[in-house]
CSV table of C-alpha atoms in Angstrom, one decimal:
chain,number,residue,atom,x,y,z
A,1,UNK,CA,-1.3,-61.1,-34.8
A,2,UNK,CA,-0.5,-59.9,-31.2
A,3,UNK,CA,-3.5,-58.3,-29.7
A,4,UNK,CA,-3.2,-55.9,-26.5
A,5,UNK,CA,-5.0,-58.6,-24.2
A,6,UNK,CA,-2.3,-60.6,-25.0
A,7,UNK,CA,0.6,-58.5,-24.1
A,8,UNK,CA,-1.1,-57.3,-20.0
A,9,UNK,CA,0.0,-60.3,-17.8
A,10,UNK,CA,-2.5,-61.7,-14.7
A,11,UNK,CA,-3.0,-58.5,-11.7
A,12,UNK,CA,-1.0,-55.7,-13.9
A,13,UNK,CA,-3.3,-52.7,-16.2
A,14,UNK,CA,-3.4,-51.8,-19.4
A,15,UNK,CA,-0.9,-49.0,-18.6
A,16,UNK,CA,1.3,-50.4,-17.0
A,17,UNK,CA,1.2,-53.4,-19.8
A,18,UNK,CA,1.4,-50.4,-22.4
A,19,UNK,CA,4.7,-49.4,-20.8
A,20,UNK,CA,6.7,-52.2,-21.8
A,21,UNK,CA,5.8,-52.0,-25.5
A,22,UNK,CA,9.1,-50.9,-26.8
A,23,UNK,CA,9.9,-49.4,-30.3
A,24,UNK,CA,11.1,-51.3,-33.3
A,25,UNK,CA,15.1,-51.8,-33.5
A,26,UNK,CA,15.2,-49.5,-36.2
A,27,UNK,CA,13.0,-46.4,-34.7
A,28,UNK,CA,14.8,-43.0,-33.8
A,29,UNK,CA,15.8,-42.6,-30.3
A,30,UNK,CA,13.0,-41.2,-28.3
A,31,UNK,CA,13.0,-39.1,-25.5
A,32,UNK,CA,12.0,-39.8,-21.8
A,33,UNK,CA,8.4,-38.5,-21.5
A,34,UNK,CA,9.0,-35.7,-19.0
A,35,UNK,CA,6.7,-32.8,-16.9
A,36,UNK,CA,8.5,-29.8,-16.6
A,37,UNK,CA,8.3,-27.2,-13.8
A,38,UNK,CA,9.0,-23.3,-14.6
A,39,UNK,CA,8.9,-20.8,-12.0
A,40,UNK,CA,9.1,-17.4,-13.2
A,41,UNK,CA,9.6,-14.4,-11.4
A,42,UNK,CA,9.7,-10.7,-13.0
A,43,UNK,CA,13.5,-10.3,-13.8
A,44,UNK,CA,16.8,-8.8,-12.9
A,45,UNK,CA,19.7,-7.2,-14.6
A,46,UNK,CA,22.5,-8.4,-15.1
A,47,UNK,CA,24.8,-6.2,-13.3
A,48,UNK,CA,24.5,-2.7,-12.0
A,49,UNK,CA,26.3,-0.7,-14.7
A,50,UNK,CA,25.1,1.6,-17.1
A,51,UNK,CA,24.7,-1.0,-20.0
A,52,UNK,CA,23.3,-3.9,-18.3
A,53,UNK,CA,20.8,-2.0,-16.4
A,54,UNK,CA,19.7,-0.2,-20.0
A,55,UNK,CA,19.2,-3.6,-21.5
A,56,UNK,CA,16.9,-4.5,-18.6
A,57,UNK,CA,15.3,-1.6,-18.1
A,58,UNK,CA,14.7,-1.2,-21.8
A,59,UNK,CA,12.8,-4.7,-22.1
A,60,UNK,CA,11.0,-4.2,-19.0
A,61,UNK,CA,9.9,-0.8,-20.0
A,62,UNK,CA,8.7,-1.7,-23.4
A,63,UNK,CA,6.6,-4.2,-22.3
A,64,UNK,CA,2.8,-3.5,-23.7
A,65,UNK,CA,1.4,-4.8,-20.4
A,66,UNK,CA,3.9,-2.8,-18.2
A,67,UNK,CA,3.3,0.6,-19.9
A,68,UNK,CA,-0.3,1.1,-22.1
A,69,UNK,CA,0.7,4.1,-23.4
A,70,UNK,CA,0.7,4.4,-27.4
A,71,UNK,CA,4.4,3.5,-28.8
A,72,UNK,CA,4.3,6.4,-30.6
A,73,UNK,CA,4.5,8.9,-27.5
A,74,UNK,CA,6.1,6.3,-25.0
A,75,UNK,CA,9.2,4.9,-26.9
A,76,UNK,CA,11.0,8.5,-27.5
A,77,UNK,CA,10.3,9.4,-24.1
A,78,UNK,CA,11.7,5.6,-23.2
A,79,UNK,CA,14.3,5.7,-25.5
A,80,UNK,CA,15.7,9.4,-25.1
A,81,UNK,CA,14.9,10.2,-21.7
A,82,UNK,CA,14.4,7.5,-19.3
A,83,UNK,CA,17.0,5.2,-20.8
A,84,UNK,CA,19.6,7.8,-20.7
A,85,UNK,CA,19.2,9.1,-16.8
A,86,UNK,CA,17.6,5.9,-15.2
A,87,UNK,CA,20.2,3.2,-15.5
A,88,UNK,CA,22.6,5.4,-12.9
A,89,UNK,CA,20.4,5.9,-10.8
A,90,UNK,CA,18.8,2.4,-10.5
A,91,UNK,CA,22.4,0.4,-11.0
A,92,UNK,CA,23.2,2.6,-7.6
A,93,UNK,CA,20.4,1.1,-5.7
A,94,UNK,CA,21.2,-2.2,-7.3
A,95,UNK,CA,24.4,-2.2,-5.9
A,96,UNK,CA,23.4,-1.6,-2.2
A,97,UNK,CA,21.9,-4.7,-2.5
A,98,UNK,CA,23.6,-7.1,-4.7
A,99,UNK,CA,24.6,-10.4,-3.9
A,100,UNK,CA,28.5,-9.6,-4.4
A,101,UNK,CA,29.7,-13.2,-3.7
A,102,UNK,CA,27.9,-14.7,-7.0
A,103,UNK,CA,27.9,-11.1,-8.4
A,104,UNK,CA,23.8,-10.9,-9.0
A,105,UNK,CA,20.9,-9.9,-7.8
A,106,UNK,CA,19.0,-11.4,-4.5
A,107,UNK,CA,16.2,-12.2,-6.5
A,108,UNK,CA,17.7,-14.2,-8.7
A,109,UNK,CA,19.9,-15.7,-5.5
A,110,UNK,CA,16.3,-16.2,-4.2
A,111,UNK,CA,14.8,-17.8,-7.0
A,112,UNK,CA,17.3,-20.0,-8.1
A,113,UNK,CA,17.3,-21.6,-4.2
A,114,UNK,CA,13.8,-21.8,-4.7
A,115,UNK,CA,14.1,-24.1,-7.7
A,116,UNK,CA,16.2,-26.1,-6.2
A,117,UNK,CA,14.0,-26.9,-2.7
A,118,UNK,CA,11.4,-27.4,-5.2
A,119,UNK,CA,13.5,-29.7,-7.4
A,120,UNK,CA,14.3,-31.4,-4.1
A,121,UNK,CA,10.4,-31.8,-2.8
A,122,UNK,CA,9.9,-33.4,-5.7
A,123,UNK,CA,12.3,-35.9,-6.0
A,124,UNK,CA,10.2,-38.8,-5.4
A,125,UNK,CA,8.6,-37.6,-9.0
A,126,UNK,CA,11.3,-39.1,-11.0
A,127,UNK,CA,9.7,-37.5,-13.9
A,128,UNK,CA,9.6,-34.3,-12.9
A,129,UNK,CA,12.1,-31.3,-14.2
A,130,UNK,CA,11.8,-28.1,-12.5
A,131,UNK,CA,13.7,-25.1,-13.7
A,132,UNK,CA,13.2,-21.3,-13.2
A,133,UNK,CA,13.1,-18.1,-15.7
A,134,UNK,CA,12.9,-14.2,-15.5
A,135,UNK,CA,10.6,-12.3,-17.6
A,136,UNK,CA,12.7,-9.7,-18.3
A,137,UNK,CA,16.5,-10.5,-18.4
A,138,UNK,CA,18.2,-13.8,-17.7
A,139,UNK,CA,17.5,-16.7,-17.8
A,140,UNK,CA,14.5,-15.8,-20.2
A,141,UNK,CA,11.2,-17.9,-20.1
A,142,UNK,CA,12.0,-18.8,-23.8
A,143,UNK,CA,15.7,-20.0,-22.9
A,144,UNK,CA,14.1,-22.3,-19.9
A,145,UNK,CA,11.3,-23.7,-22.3
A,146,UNK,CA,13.1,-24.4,-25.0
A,147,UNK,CA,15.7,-26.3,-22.7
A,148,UNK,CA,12.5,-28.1,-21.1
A,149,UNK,CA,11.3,-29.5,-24.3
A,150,UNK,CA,14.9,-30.8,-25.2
A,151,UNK,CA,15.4,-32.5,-22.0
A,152,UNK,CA,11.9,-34.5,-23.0
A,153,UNK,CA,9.3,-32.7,-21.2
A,154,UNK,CA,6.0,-33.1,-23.2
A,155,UNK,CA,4.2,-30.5,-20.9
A,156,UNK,CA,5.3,-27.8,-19.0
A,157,UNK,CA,3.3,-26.0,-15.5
A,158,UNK,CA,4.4,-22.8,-15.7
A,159,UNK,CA,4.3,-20.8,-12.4
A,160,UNK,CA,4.1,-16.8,-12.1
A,161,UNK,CA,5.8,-16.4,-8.9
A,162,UNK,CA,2.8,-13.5,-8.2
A,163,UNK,CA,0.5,-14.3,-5.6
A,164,UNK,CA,-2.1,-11.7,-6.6
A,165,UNK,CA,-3.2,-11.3,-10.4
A,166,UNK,CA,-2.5,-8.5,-12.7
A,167,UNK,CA,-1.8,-8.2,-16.3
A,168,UNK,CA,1.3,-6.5,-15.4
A,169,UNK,CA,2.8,-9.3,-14.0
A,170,UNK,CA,1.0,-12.9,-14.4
A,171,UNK,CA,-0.6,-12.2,-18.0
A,172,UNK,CA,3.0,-10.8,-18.8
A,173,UNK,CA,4.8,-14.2,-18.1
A,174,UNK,CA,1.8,-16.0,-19.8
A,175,UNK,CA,2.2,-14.2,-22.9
A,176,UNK,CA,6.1,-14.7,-23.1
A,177,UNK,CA,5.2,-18.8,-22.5
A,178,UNK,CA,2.5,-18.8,-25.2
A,179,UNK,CA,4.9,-17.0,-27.8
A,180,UNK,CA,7.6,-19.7,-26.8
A,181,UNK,CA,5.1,-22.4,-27.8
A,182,UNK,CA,4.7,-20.5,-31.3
A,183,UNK,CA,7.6,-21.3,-32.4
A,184,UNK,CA,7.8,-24.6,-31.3
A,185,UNK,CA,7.3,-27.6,-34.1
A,186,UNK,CA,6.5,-30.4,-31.6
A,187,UNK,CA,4.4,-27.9,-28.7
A,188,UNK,CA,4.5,-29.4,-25.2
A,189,UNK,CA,1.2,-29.1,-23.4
A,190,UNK,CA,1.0,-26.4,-21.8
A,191,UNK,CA,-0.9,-25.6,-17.9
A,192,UNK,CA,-0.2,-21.9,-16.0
A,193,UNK,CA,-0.5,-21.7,-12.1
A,194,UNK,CA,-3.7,-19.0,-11.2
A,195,UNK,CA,-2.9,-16.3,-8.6
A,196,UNK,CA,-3.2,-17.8,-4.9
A,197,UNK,CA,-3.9,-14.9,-2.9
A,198,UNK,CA,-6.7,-16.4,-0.7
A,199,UNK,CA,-5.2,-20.1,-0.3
A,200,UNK,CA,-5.0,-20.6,3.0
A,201,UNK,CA,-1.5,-21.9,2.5
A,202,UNK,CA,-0.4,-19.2,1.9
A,203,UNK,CA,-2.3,-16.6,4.1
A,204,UNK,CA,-1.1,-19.2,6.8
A,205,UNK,CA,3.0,-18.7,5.7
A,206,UNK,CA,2.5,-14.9,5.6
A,207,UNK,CA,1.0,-15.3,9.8
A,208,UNK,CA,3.3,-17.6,10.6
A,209,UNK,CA,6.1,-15.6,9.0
A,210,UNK,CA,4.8,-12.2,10.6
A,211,UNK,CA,4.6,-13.9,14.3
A,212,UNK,CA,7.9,-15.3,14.2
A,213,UNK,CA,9.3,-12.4,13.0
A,214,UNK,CA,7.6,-9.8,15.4
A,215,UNK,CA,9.0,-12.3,18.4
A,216,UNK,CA,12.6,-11.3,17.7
A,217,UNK,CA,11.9,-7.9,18.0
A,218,UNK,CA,12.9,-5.7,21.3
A,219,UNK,CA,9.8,-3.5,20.5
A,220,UNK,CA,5.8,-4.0,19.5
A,221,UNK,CA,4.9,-2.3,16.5
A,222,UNK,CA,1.8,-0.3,17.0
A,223,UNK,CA,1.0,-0.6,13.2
A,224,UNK,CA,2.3,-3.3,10.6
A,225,UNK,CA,1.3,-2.1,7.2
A,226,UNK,CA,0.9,-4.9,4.2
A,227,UNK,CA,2.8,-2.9,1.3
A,228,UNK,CA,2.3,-4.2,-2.3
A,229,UNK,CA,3.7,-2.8,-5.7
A,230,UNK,CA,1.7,0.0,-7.0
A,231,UNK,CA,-0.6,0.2,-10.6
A,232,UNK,CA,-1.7,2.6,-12.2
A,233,UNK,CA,-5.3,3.6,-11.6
A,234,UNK,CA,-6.6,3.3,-15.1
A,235,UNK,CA,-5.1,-0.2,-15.5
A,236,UNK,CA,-7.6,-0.9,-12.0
A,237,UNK,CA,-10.9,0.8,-13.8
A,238,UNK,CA,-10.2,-1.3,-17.2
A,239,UNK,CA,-10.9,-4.4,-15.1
A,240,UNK,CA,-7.5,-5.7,-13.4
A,241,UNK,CA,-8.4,-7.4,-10.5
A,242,UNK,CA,-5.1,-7.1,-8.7
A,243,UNK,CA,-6.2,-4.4,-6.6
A,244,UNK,CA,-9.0,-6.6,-4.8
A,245,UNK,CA,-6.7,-9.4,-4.8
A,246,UNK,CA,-4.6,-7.4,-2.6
A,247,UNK,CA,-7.0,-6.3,-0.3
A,248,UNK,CA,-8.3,-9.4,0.2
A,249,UNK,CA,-4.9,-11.3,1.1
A,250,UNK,CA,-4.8,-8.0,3.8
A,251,UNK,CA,-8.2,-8.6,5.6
A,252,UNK,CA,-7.2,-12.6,5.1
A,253,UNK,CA,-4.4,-12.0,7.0
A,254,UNK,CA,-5.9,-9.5,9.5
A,255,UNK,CA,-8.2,-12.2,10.5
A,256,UNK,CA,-5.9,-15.1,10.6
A,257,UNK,CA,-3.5,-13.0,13.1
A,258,UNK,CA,-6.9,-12.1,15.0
A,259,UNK,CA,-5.9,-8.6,14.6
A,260,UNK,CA,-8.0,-5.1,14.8
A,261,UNK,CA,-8.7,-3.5,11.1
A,262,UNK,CA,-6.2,-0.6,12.4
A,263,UNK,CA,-2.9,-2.9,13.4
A,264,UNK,CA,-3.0,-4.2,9.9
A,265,UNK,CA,-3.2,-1.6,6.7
A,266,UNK,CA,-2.7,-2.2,3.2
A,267,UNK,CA,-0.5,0.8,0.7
A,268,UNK,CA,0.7,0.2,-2.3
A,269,UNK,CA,4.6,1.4,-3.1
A,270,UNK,CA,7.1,1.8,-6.3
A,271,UNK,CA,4.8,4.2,-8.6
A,272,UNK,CA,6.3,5.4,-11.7
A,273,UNK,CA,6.0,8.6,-13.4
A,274,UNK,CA,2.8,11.2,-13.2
A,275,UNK,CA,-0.3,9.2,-13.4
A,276,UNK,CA,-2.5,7.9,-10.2
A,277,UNK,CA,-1.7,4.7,-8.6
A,278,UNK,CA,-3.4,2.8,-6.4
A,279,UNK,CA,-4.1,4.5,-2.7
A,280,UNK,CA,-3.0,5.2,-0.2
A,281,UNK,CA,1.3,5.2,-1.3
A,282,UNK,CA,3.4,3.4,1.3
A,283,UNK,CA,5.7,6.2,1.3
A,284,UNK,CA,2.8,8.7,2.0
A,285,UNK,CA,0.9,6.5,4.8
A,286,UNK,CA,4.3,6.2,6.5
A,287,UNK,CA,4.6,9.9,6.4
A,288,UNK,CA,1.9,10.5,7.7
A,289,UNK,CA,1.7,8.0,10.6
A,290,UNK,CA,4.8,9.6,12.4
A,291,UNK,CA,3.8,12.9,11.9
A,292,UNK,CA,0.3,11.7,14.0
A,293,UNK,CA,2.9,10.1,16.4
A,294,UNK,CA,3.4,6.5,15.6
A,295,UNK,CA,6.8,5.8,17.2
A,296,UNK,CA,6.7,2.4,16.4
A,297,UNK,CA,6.1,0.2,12.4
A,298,UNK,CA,6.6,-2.8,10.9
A,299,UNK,CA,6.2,-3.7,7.0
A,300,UNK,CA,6.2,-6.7,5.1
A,301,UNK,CA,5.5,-7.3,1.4
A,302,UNK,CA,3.2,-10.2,0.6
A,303,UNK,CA,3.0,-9.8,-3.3
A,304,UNK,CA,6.5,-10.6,-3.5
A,305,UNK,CA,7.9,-14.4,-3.0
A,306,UNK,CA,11.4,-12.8,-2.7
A,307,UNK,CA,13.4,-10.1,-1.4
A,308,UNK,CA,14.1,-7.8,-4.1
A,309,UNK,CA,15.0,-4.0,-4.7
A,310,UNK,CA,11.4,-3.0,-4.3
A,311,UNK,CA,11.8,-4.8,-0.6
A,312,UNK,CA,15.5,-4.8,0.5
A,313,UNK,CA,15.8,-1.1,-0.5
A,314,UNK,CA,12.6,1.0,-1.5
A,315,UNK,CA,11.2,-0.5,2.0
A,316,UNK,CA,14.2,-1.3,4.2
A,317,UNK,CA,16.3,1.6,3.3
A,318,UNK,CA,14.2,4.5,1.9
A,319,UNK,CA,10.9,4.3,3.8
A,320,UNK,CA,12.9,3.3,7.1
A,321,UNK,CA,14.4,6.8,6.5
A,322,UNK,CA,11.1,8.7,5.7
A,323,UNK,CA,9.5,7.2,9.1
A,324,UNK,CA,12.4,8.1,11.2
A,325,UNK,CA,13.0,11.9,9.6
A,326,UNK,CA,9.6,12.3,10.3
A,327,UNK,CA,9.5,11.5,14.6
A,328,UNK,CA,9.2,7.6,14.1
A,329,UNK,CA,11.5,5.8,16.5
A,330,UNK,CA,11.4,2.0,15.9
A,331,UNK,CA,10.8,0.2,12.0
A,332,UNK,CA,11.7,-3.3,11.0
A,333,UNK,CA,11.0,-5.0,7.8
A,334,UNK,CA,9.8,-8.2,7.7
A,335,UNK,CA,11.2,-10.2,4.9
A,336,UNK,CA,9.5,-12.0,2.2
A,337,UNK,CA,8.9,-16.0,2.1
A,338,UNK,CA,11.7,-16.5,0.0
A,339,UNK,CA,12.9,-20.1,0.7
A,340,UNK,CA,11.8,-20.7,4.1
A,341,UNK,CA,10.2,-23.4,5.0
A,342,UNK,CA,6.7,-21.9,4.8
A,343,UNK,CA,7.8,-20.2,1.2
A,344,UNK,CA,8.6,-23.6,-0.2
A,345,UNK,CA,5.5,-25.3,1.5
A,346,UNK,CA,3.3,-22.6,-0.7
A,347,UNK,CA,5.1,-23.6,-3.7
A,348,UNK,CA,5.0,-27.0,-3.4
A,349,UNK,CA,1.1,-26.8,-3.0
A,350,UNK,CA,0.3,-24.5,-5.6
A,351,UNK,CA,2.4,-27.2,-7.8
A,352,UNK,CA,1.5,-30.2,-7.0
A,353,UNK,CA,-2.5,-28.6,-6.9
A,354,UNK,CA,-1.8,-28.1,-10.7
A,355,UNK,CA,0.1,-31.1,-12.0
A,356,UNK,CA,-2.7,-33.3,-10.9
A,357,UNK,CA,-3.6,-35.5,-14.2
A,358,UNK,CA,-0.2,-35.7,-14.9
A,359,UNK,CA,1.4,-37.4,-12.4
């Protein structure tokens, strides 16, 4: 009988001795053992016509976590209404922004570089897969996971590209990873990255990002305001903490940049339909601040990793015009961390923070 002992030679483990027992000639071939790496970021559609942008619209919008209201009132509003007028209208902004040399959206231009600068960092991590995923559109998170667990990976760190929590957004990707693993025979393990909205890492990108930016410009913005996707109010009272997360990044950043609670404000943009979101509205505060004779604004968007419609167009384009139609002279947009140097350094953390154990 061959014990264990008996197969670790003099100054090597048990591991490493465990590694070279190989499998009986007549065993099925196995698989590398592999970690994959899924970033996920909300979604995009596919193109900016009126079919394309009702499929994505129409998964997005039916999304439980997205909209609370009962199916029974929301879908035929959804489904007759919205789903009939919206597409136009939203494939029109689409296309003042869309990437027209790989015919998609920035984001997914955006995230797909930022897979592969991760894919890159980690190269010294032979076993290491990294892929990415949209929630809503393609490539799905079920696509990504199943193509993980057939290229070997035996557990999967997913990561919600969303720097502050909310059911809306992280729980959403969660969910769609869990109900991947359902119907999954062999399940890989499974870890999810939390929010990062007070890692220093990142608080430290979004200064850095904001000085470097301000340095290029030919004016000094009086007020920078810290604009993050709206939420509904009642989503806030049931106990979603993204609201605090946000405001917390804000007076993290305020302090890092050694700036006055005035020269740094926090709004929340992109609200949908007649409820109360979160206060005060981007489009409002910038309203406002030129009527009391601001002449001079810059905004940048630190819940999104990457330039998207809400930043390249709701921001750049819409609100630039609402702040100079209103006696604002000078506005810039900062751009998200995308994959800059500092974006990928945040990533890289919040990765390799979370794969611990398994490397």
């Amino acid at each position: 009988m061959v014990l264990e002992a008996d197969l670790i030679s003099p100054g090597t483990g048990k591991r490493a001795a465990m590694r070279e027992v190989k499998p009986p000639a007549d065993h099925p071939p196995l698989k590398a053992r592999r970690i994959g790496v899924l970033l996920v970021n909300l979604g995009t559609p596919d193109g900016t016509t009126y079919w394309p942008m009702r499929r994505y619209l129409g998964e997005f919008l039916s999304d439980r976590r997205v909209i609370e209201a009962p199916r029974a009132i929301w879908q035929p509003i959804l489904q007759g209404i919205i789903l009939s007028t919206r597409p136009k209208k939203s494939g029109a902004l689409y296309a003042s922004i869309w990437n027209k040399e790989r015919d998609e959206s920035p984001l997914r231009t955006i995230t797909r570089e930022q897979g592969e600068k991760l894919a890159a960092e980690l190269a010294a991590e032979e076993e290491v897969t990294v892929d990415w995923a949209m929630r809503y559109g393609t490539p799905s998170i079920v696509e990504r996971m199943n193509a993980l667990q057939a290229q070997g990976c035996e557990k999967i760190l997913v990561f919600p590209l969303y720097p502050q929590y909310s059911a809306t957004t992280t729980a959403t990707v969660n969910d769609k990873a869990f109900e991947a693993l359902m119907k999954m025979r062999w399940q890989p393990a499974l870890r999810t990255v939390p929010p990062y909205h007070d890692d220093p890492a990142y608080i430290d990108a979004l200064a850095e990002s904001v000085e470097q930016h301000l340095a290029k410009l030919d004016f000094e913005p009086e007020v920078v305001i810290a604009s993050y996707h709206g939420l509904p109010q009642s989503y806030f009272r049931k106990g979603d903490p993204y609201h605090c997360h946000c405001q917390k990044t804000t007076r993290l950043l305020r302090e890092t940049l050694d700036w006055p609670k005035t020269r740094l404000i926090a709004t929340f943009q992109s609200r949908f339909g007649p409820e109360e979101w979160l206060q005060p509205y981007t489009d409002k505060t910038i309203e406002q601040l030129a009527k009391d004779g601001v002449k001079r604004i810059a905004v940048l968007n630190p819940g999104f990793v990457a330039d998207c419609l809400e930043t390249l167009e709701e921001i750049a384009v819409q609100n630039r015009e609402v702040f100079l139609h209103h006696g604002g002279e000078k506005f810039s947009h900062i751009p998200c961390l995308n994959a800059s140097a500092g974006g990928m350094r945040v990533i890289t953390k919040m990765v390799m923070r979370e794969l611990q154990g398994w490397l």
